[in-house]
Coordinates of C-alpha atoms in Angstrom, one line a residue:
M1 CA 81.4 118.2 135.0
K2 CA 84.8 117.1 133.6
E3 CA 87.1 115.2 135.8
Y4 CA 90.8 115.6 135.7
N5 CA 93.1 112.8 136.6
D6 CA 96.7 113.1 137.7
E7 CA 98.0 112.3 134.3
Y8 CA 96.1 115.1 132.6
L9 CA 97.0 117.6 135.2
E10 CA 100.7 116.7 134.8
H11 CA 100.3 117.1 131.1
I12 CA 98.9 120.6 131.6
R13 CA 101.6 121.6 134.1
K14 CA 104.3 120.5 131.6
I15 CA 102.7 122.7 128.9
I16 CA 102.7 125.6 131.4
N17 CA 106.3 125.0 132.5
D18 CA 107.5 124.8 128.9
N19 CA 105.6 128.0 128.1
R20 CA 103.9 126.3 125.1
A21 CA 101.2 129.0 124.9
E22 CA 99.6 127.8 121.6
E23 CA 99.2 124.3 122.8
A24 CA 97.7 125.6 126.0
R25 CA 95.2 127.7 124.1
A26 CA 94.3 124.6 122.0
E27 CA 93.6 122.6 125.2
L28 CA 91.5 125.4 126.7
A29 CA 89.5 125.8 123.5
T30 CA 88.0 122.3 123.9
L31 CA 86.7 123.1 127.4
H32 CA 83.6 124.8 128.7
P33 CA 84.2 127.8 131.0
A34 CA 82.8 125.7 133.9
D35 CA 85.4 123.0 133.2
I36 CA 88.2 125.5 132.9
A37 CA 87.2 126.8 136.4
E38 CA 87.3 123.3 137.7
L39 CA 90.7 122.8 136.2
Y40 CA 92.0 126.0 137.9
Q41 CA 91.0 124.5 141.3
N42 CA 93.5 121.7 140.7
L43 CA 96.4 124.1 139.8
D44 CA 98.6 126.5 141.7
L45 CA 97.7 130.2 141.5
E46 CA 100.6 130.9 139.2
E47 CA 99.6 128.1 136.9
A48 CA 96.0 129.2 136.9
E49 CA 97.0 132.8 136.2
Y50 CA 99.2 131.7 133.2
L51 CA 96.3 129.9 131.6
Y52 CA 93.8 132.6 132.4
R53 CA 95.8 135.2 130.5
L54 CA 95.6 133.0 127.3
L55 CA 91.8 133.1 127.2
D56 CA 89.9 135.5 125.0
E57 CA 88.0 138.2 126.9
D58 CA 84.5 136.7 126.6
T59 CA 85.7 133.3 127.9
A60 CA 87.8 134.8 130.6
A61 CA 84.8 136.7 131.9
D62 CA 82.7 133.5 131.9
V63 CA 85.4 131.5 133.7
L64 CA 85.8 134.2 136.3
M65 CA 82.1 133.9 137.3
E66 CA 82.3 130.1 137.3
L67 CA 85.0 130.1 139.9
D68 CA 84.0 129.7 143.6
E69 CA 84.4 132.9 145.7
E70 CA 87.7 131.9 147.3
D71 CA 89.4 131.0 144.0
R72 CA 88.0 134.0 142.3
L73 CA 89.4 136.3 145.0
K74 CA 92.8 134.7 144.6
L75 CA 92.8 135.2 140.9
L76 CA 91.6 138.8 141.1
S77 CA 94.3 139.6 143.7
A78 CA 96.9 138.8 141.0
M79 CA 95.3 141.0 138.4
P80 CA 95.6 144.8 138.0
A81 CA 92.5 146.9 138.1
E82 CA 92.7 147.7 134.4
E83 CA 92.5 144.0 133.5
I84 CA 89.6 143.3 135.9
A85 CA 87.8 146.2 134.3
K86 CA 88.2 144.6 130.9
Q87 CA 86.6 141.4 132.2
I88 CA 83.7 143.3 133.7
D89 CA 83.1 144.9 130.3
H90 CA 82.1 141.4 129.1
L91 CA 79.8 140.6 132.1
D92 CA 76.1 141.3 132.6
T93 CA 75.6 144.0 135.2
D94 CA 74.2 141.5 137.8
D95 CA 77.4 139.3 137.5
A96 CA 79.6 142.4 137.6
V97 CA 78.0 143.5 140.8
D98 CA 78.4 140.1 142.4
L99 CA 82.1 140.2 141.5
I100 CA 82.7 143.8 142.7
Q101 CA 80.9 143.2 146.0
Q102 CA 83.6 140.8 147.0
L103 CA 86.3 143.5 146.8
D104 CA 87.0 146.3 149.3
E105 CA 86.1 149.9 148.7
D106 CA 89.4 151.1 147.3
E107 CA 89.5 148.2 144.8
R108 CA 86.0 148.9 143.7
E109 CA 86.7 152.5 142.9
A110 CA 89.9 151.6 141.0
I111 CA 88.1 149.1 138.8
L112 CA 85.1 151.3 138.1
A113 CA 87.4 154.1 137.1
H114 CA 88.9 151.9 134.4
I115 CA 85.6 150.6 132.9
D116 CA 85.3 152.1 129.4
D117 CA 81.5 151.9 129.1
V118 CA 80.3 154.8 131.2
E119 CA 76.7 153.7 131.1
Q120 CA 77.6 150.2 132.4
A121 CA 79.8 151.7 135.1
G122 CA 76.8 153.9 136.1
D123 CA 74.5 150.9 136.2
I124 CA 76.9 148.9 138.4
I125 CA 77.2 151.9 140.8
D126 CA 73.4 152.1 141.0
L127 CA 73.0 148.3 141.6
L128 CA 75.7 148.4 144.4
K129 CA 73.3 150.6 146.4
Y130 CA 70.8 147.8 146.8
D131 CA 71.0 145.2 149.6
E132 CA 72.4 142.0 148.1
D133 CA 69.6 140.0 149.7
T134 CA 66.9 141.8 147.9
A135 CA 65.6 141.8 144.3
G136 CA 67.6 144.9 143.6
G137 CA 70.8 143.2 144.6
L138 CA 70.1 140.3 142.3
M139 CA 68.8 142.1 139.2
G140 CA 70.6 143.0 136.0
T141 CA 69.8 145.8 133.6
E142 CA 70.3 144.0 130.3
M143 CA 66.8 143.5 128.8
L144 CA 64.8 144.3 125.7
V145 CA 62.4 147.2 126.3
V146 CA 59.9 148.7 123.9
N147 CA 57.3 151.4 124.1
E148 CA 53.6 150.6 124.1
N149 CA 53.0 153.3 121.4
W150 CA 55.6 151.9 118.9
S151 CA 54.4 150.2 115.8
M152 CA 55.6 146.7 115.1
P153 CA 58.2 147.7 112.5
E154 CA 59.6 150.3 114.8
C155 CA 59.6 147.8 117.6
I156 CA 61.6 145.2 115.6
K157 CA 64.1 147.9 114.6
Q158 CA 64.7 148.9 118.2
M159 CA 64.9 145.3 119.4
R160 CA 67.6 144.6 116.9
L161 CA 69.7 147.5 118.2
Q162 CA 69.2 146.5 121.8
A163 CA 69.9 142.8 121.2
E164 CA 73.4 143.6 119.8
E165 CA 74.5 144.1 123.4
M166 CA 72.8 141.0 124.9
D167 CA 73.8 137.4 125.1
E168 CA 70.4 136.0 126.0
I169 CA 66.9 137.2 125.5
Y170 CA 64.0 135.9 127.7
Y171 CA 61.2 138.5 127.4
V172 CA 60.5 141.8 125.7
Y173 CA 59.2 144.2 128.3
V174 CA 56.7 146.9 127.3
V175 CA 56.7 150.3 129.1
D176 CA 54.8 153.6 128.7
D177 CA 56.3 157.1 128.2
D178 CA 57.1 157.3 131.9
N179 CA 59.0 153.9 131.8
K180 CA 56.3 152.2 133.8
L181 CA 56.0 148.5 133.1
K182 CA 52.8 147.8 131.2
G183 CA 53.2 144.3 129.8
I184 CA 55.2 141.7 128.0
L185 CA 55.4 141.3 124.2
P186 CA 55.5 137.6 123.3
L187 CA 57.9 136.9 120.4
T188 CA 55.1 135.0 118.6
K189 CA 53.3 138.3 118.2
L190 CA 56.2 139.6 116.1
I191 CA 55.4 136.9 113.6
T192 CA 51.6 136.8 113.7
H193 CA 51.0 140.5 113.9
P194 CA 53.7 142.1 111.7
S195 CA 51.7 145.2 110.8
V196 CA 49.9 146.0 114.1
S197 CA 49.6 149.8 114.6
K198 CA 50.6 149.9 118.3
I199 CA 52.4 147.4 120.5
R200 CA 49.9 147.9 123.3
H201 CA 47.2 146.2 121.2
V202 CA 49.0 142.8 121.2
M203 CA 51.0 142.9 124.5
E204 CA 50.1 140.7 127.5
E205 CA 49.1 143.1 130.3
D206 CA 49.9 142.9 134.0
P207 CA 53.0 140.6 133.9
V208 CA 54.3 139.1 137.2
S209 CA 56.8 141.5 138.6
V210 CA 58.6 142.1 141.9
K211 CA 59.5 145.2 143.8
V212 CA 63.1 146.2 144.0
D213 CA 63.2 145.8 147.8
T214 CA 61.6 142.4 147.9
P215 CA 63.7 139.7 149.8
I216 CA 65.3 137.2 147.6
D217 CA 63.6 134.3 149.3
E218 CA 60.2 135.7 148.2
V219 CA 61.5 136.2 144.7
A220 CA 62.5 132.5 144.5
L221 CA 59.1 131.5 145.7
D222 CA 57.5 133.6 142.9
F223 CA 59.8 132.0 140.3
E224 CA 58.6 128.5 141.4
K225 CA 55.0 129.5 141.7
Y226 CA 54.7 131.0 138.2
D227 CA 57.3 128.8 136.4
L228 CA 59.3 131.8 135.2
V229 CA 62.7 132.0 133.5
A230 CA 63.0 135.8 134.1
M231 CA 61.1 138.4 136.1
P232 CA 61.0 142.2 135.8
V233 CA 61.9 144.4 138.8
I234 CA 60.1 147.6 139.4
D235 CA 60.3 150.5 141.9
S236 CA 57.5 151.6 144.2
I237 CA 55.6 153.5 141.4
G238 CA 55.9 150.7 138.8
R239 CA 58.9 151.9 136.8
L240 CA 61.0 149.2 135.2
L241 CA 64.4 149.0 136.7
G242 CA 65.8 145.6 135.6
R243 CA 65.2 141.9 135.4
I244 CA 66.1 138.8 137.4
T245 CA 66.9 135.5 135.6
V246 CA 66.2 132.0 136.9
D247 CA 69.9 131.0 136.9
D248 CA 70.6 133.8 139.4
V249 CA 67.7 132.6 141.6
M250 CA 68.9 129.0 141.4
D251 CA 72.4 130.1 142.5
H252 CA 70.9 131.8 145.5
V253 CA 68.7 128.8 146.3
R254 CA 71.7 126.5 146.2
E255 CA 73.8 128.8 148.4
S256 CA 71.0 129.2 150.8
S257 CA 70.4 125.5 151.0
E258 CA 74.1 124.9 151.7
R259 CA 74.1 127.5 154.5
D260 CA 71.0 126.0 156.0
Y261 CA 72.4 122.4 155.8
Q262 CA 75.6 123.4 157.5
L263 CA 73.9 125.5 160.1
A264 CA 71.6 122.5 160.9
S265 CA 74.7 120.3 161.1
G266 CA 76.3 122.6 163.8
L267 CA 78.7 124.5 161.6
S268 CA 78.9 128.2 162.5
S269 CA 80.1 129.4 159.0
D270 CA 80.1 128.4 155.4
V271 CA 83.0 125.9 154.7
D272 CA 84.0 123.5 152.0
A273 CA 86.0 120.3 152.1
D274 CA 89.0 122.0 150.4
D275 CA 89.1 124.9 153.0
S276 CA 92.0 125.1 155.3
I277 CA 92.2 123.0 158.5
F278 CA 92.0 126.2 160.6
A279 CA 88.9 127.4 158.7
Q280 CA 87.1 124.1 159.1
T281 CA 88.1 123.8 162.8
K282 CA 86.9 127.4 163.5
A283 CA 83.5 126.6 161.9
R284 CA 83.1 123.3 163.9
I285 CA 84.4 124.1 167.3
P286 CA 81.7 126.5 168.7
W287 CA 78.8 124.0 168.8
L288 CA 81.2 121.2 169.9
L289 CA 82.2 123.4 172.9
I290 CA 78.5 124.0 173.6
G291 CA 78.0 120.3 173.5
I292 CA 80.8 119.7 176.0
F293 CA 79.3 122.3 178.3
S294 CA 75.8 120.7 178.0
G295 CA 77.4 117.3 178.8
I296 CA 79.0 118.7 181.9
V297 CA 75.6 120.1 183.0
A298 CA 74.0 116.7 182.3
S299 CA 76.6 115.0 184.5
L300 CA 75.8 117.4 187.3
I301 CA 72.1 116.6 187.0
L302 CA 72.8 112.9 187.1
G303 CA 75.2 113.5 190.0
S304 CA 72.3 114.9 192.1
F305 CA 70.4 111.7 191.2
E306 CA 73.3 109.4 191.9
E307 CA 72.0 108.0 195.2
K308 CA 68.7 106.9 193.6
L309 CA 70.5 105.4 190.6
Q310 CA 72.5 103.3 193.0
V311 CA 69.3 102.0 194.6
V312 CA 67.4 101.6 191.4
T313 CA 69.9 100.8 188.7
A314 CA 67.2 100.2 186.1
L315 CA 66.5 103.9 185.9
A316 CA 69.9 104.4 184.3
L317 CA 69.0 102.0 181.5
F318 CA 66.4 104.4 180.1
I319 CA 68.4 107.6 180.1
P320 CA 69.4 107.1 176.4
I321 CA 65.8 106.5 175.4
I322 CA 64.6 109.7 177.1
G323 CA 67.4 111.8 175.6
G324 CA 67.3 110.2 172.1
T325 CA 63.6 110.3 171.7
G326 CA 63.3 113.9 172.8
G327 CA 66.0 114.9 170.4
N328 CA 64.4 113.1 167.4
V329 CA 61.0 114.5 168.1
G330 CA 62.3 118.0 168.4
V331 CA 64.3 117.8 165.2
Q332 CA 61.3 116.4 163.3
A333 CA 59.0 119.1 164.5
S334 CA 61.5 121.9 163.7
A335 CA 62.4 120.4 160.3
I336 CA 58.8 120.5 159.2
V337 CA 58.4 124.1 160.4
V338 CA 61.7 125.3 158.8
Q339 CA 60.9 123.6 155.5
S340 CA 57.3 125.1 155.5
L341 CA 58.7 128.6 156.2
A342 CA 61.2 128.2 153.4
N343 CA 58.7 127.1 150.7
G344 CA 56.1 129.6 151.8
T345 CA 53.4 127.2 153.0
L346 CA 53.7 128.5 156.6
E347 CA 53.9 132.1 157.8
V348 CA 54.8 133.6 161.2
K349 CA 51.3 135.0 161.6
E350 CA 50.0 131.4 161.7
F351 CA 52.0 130.8 164.9
S352 CA 49.0 129.8 167.1
R353 CA 47.5 127.5 164.5
Q354 CA 50.7 125.7 163.8
L355 CA 51.4 125.4 167.6
G356 CA 48.0 124.0 168.2
K357 CA 48.4 121.5 165.4
E358 CA 51.8 120.3 166.7
V359 CA 50.4 120.0 170.3
V360 CA 47.8 117.5 169.0
I361 CA 50.5 115.6 167.0
G362 CA 52.7 115.7 170.1
L363 CA 49.9 114.2 172.3
L364 CA 49.3 111.4 169.8
N365 CA 53.1 110.6 169.5
A366 CA 53.6 110.9 173.3
T367 CA 50.7 108.6 174.0
V368 CA 51.9 105.9 171.6
L369 CA 55.6 106.0 172.6
S370 CA 55.0 106.1 176.3
G371 CA 52.4 103.4 176.0
V372 CA 54.8 101.1 174.2
V373 CA 57.6 101.7 176.7
F374 CA 55.1 101.2 179.6
I375 CA 53.9 97.8 178.3
Y376 CA 57.5 96.7 177.6
N377 CA 58.7 97.6 181.1
L378 CA 55.5 96.1 182.6
L379 CA 56.5 92.8 181.0
M380 CA 60.3 93.0 181.4
L381 CA 60.5 94.6 184.9
P382 CA 57.6 93.1 186.8
G383 CA 59.0 94.1 190.2
E384 CA 59.9 97.6 189.3
F385 CA 56.5 99.5 188.9
A386 CA 58.0 102.7 190.1
V387 CA 60.6 102.6 187.3
T388 CA 57.9 101.5 184.8
I389 CA 55.6 104.4 185.5
S390 CA 58.5 106.9 185.9
V391 CA 59.9 106.1 182.4
A392 CA 56.5 106.2 180.7
V393 CA 55.4 109.4 182.3
S394 CA 58.8 111.1 181.7
L395 CA 58.8 110.0 178.0
F396 CA 55.3 111.5 177.6
F397 CA 56.3 114.9 178.9
V398 CA 59.6 114.9 177.1
V399 CA 57.9 114.2 173.8
M400 CA 55.4 117.0 174.4
F401 CA 58.2 119.4 175.4
A402 CA 60.3 118.5 172.4
T403 CA 57.3 119.0 170.0
I404 CA 56.5 122.4 171.4
L405 CA 60.1 123.5 171.5
G406 CA 60.7 122.3 167.9
T407 CA 57.7 124.4 166.8
V408 CA 58.2 127.5 168.8
V409 CA 61.9 128.0 168.3
P410 CA 62.0 128.2 164.4
L411 CA 58.9 130.4 164.3
T412 CA 60.4 132.7 166.9
L413 CA 63.7 132.9 165.1
E414 CA 61.9 133.7 161.8
K415 CA 60.0 136.5 163.6
L416 CA 63.3 137.9 164.9
H417 CA 64.8 137.7 161.3
I418 CA 67.3 135.0 162.4
N419 CA 67.8 132.0 160.1
P420 CA 65.3 129.4 161.5
A421 CA 67.6 126.5 160.2
L422 CA 69.5 127.0 163.4
A423 CA 66.5 125.3 165.1
T424 CA 67.1 122.0 163.3
G425 CA 70.6 121.6 164.5
P426 CA 72.5 121.0 167.8
F427 CA 70.5 123.8 169.6
I428 CA 67.3 121.6 169.6
Q429 CA 69.2 118.4 170.4
I430 CA 71.1 119.9 173.3
S431 CA 68.1 121.7 174.7
N432 CA 66.0 118.5 174.6
D433 CA 68.8 116.4 176.2
L434 CA 69.1 118.7 179.2
V435 CA 65.5 119.4 179.7
G436 CA 64.6 115.8 179.1
L437 CA 67.1 114.7 181.7
I438 CA 65.7 117.2 184.2
I439 CA 62.1 116.0 183.6
Y440 CA 63.2 112.4 184.0
V441 CA 65.0 113.0 187.2
Q442 CA 62.2 115.0 188.8
I443 CA 59.4 112.5 187.8
A444 CA 61.5 109.5 188.8
T445 CA 62.2 111.1 192.2
F446 CA 58.5 111.8 192.7
F447 CA 57.3 108.3 191.9
L448 CA 60.1 106.6 193.8
K449 CA 59.1 108.7 196.8
V450 CA 55.3 108.0 196.4
L451 CA 55.4 104.3 195.3
G452 CA 58.7 103.2 196.9
N453 CA 60.8 100.5 195.3
P454 CA 60.4 97.8 194.6
V455 CA 56.6 97.7 194.3
T456 CA 54.8 94.6 193.1
F457 CA 51.2 94.3 192.2

């Protein structure tokens, strides 16, 4: 991506302020639409709008889709419905739907009323009915479609007519007289079988397809599994409705990854570095407040243990180990489960199997970690056997609890259709801190009572 230094930006601003339109057009002509969108992010709205109006309609439409959502809305708010409709005329239907979905109902109706292409407007209205998190919400209707009963010359003729309205061609889809998807026509067949009597004799049957109501996450997994660049979308009886392209899927995967990463980091909403101070604070503060509350609860727990800590100060030295280890173990377990759910290698129905596997892993980890701490304390605190055994046993149970919690929580969230990435963030850390502290306090109290302190051997 092109980088813009202060000198270049000042040069552009001077061109705009002097109203040197031709010079501005010449500058924009050297830039890719994505670079123009990047340039707009460094300009004021009025400056960006000035440059935008100098673009030809095809480039303007491409730039509009390259802008991030916030900048796009700002630019759209400064444009009349007629002008937005002109830009939509140059967009694929899936991009047009993405753009219109950002607007309110009144703005949508005004824009759709000004679209000259009635067929395109109808396609957009139909696509708006689908949930944006399904294949229907991601698909476009621009594609090459031929009938299985056509001859090759007729097929080529129809393809030429359809291709005039398309920017990119991925596959040629073959349907029957009822518009049911029957196969794909490889472009090589057009060359090697120029006189074939019927398309159905050379098409590849049973292509990989997806139902219109399939969740986007499942669509993304199919693209990865079959190494596709496009996939046809069908209805419940197999009729061809549209197609999804790999660039749309990658956009979804990127956005989903960003949301999951921020959720795991304790951010309650999607924010960027250039968002306002208020927006970033609003996204950060909820989990920070929960963290403060958990800290207060932890202080109350320790307060109830204060008398014993005064008698056996060595117990306080191991509080960070108990809390930190539990948090790390829980995040590790939940991260593996969340990643496996995301890439399709684990399903909710495998709950019991995964839990059993993690319990065994937890036992091994807990035995090793508690054993190491036990030996260390045995050597370093020879007169504090009650502390030594308390820390080791507590660490064992904390690791087991954290492992189970880190496995159960994301699987449960997935079953409840809540983003399981929540389980890799502060939720697991805070839960393990509090429960780990309770376990430590209770076990230490028990062993101090049974063994007394100090105990030598």
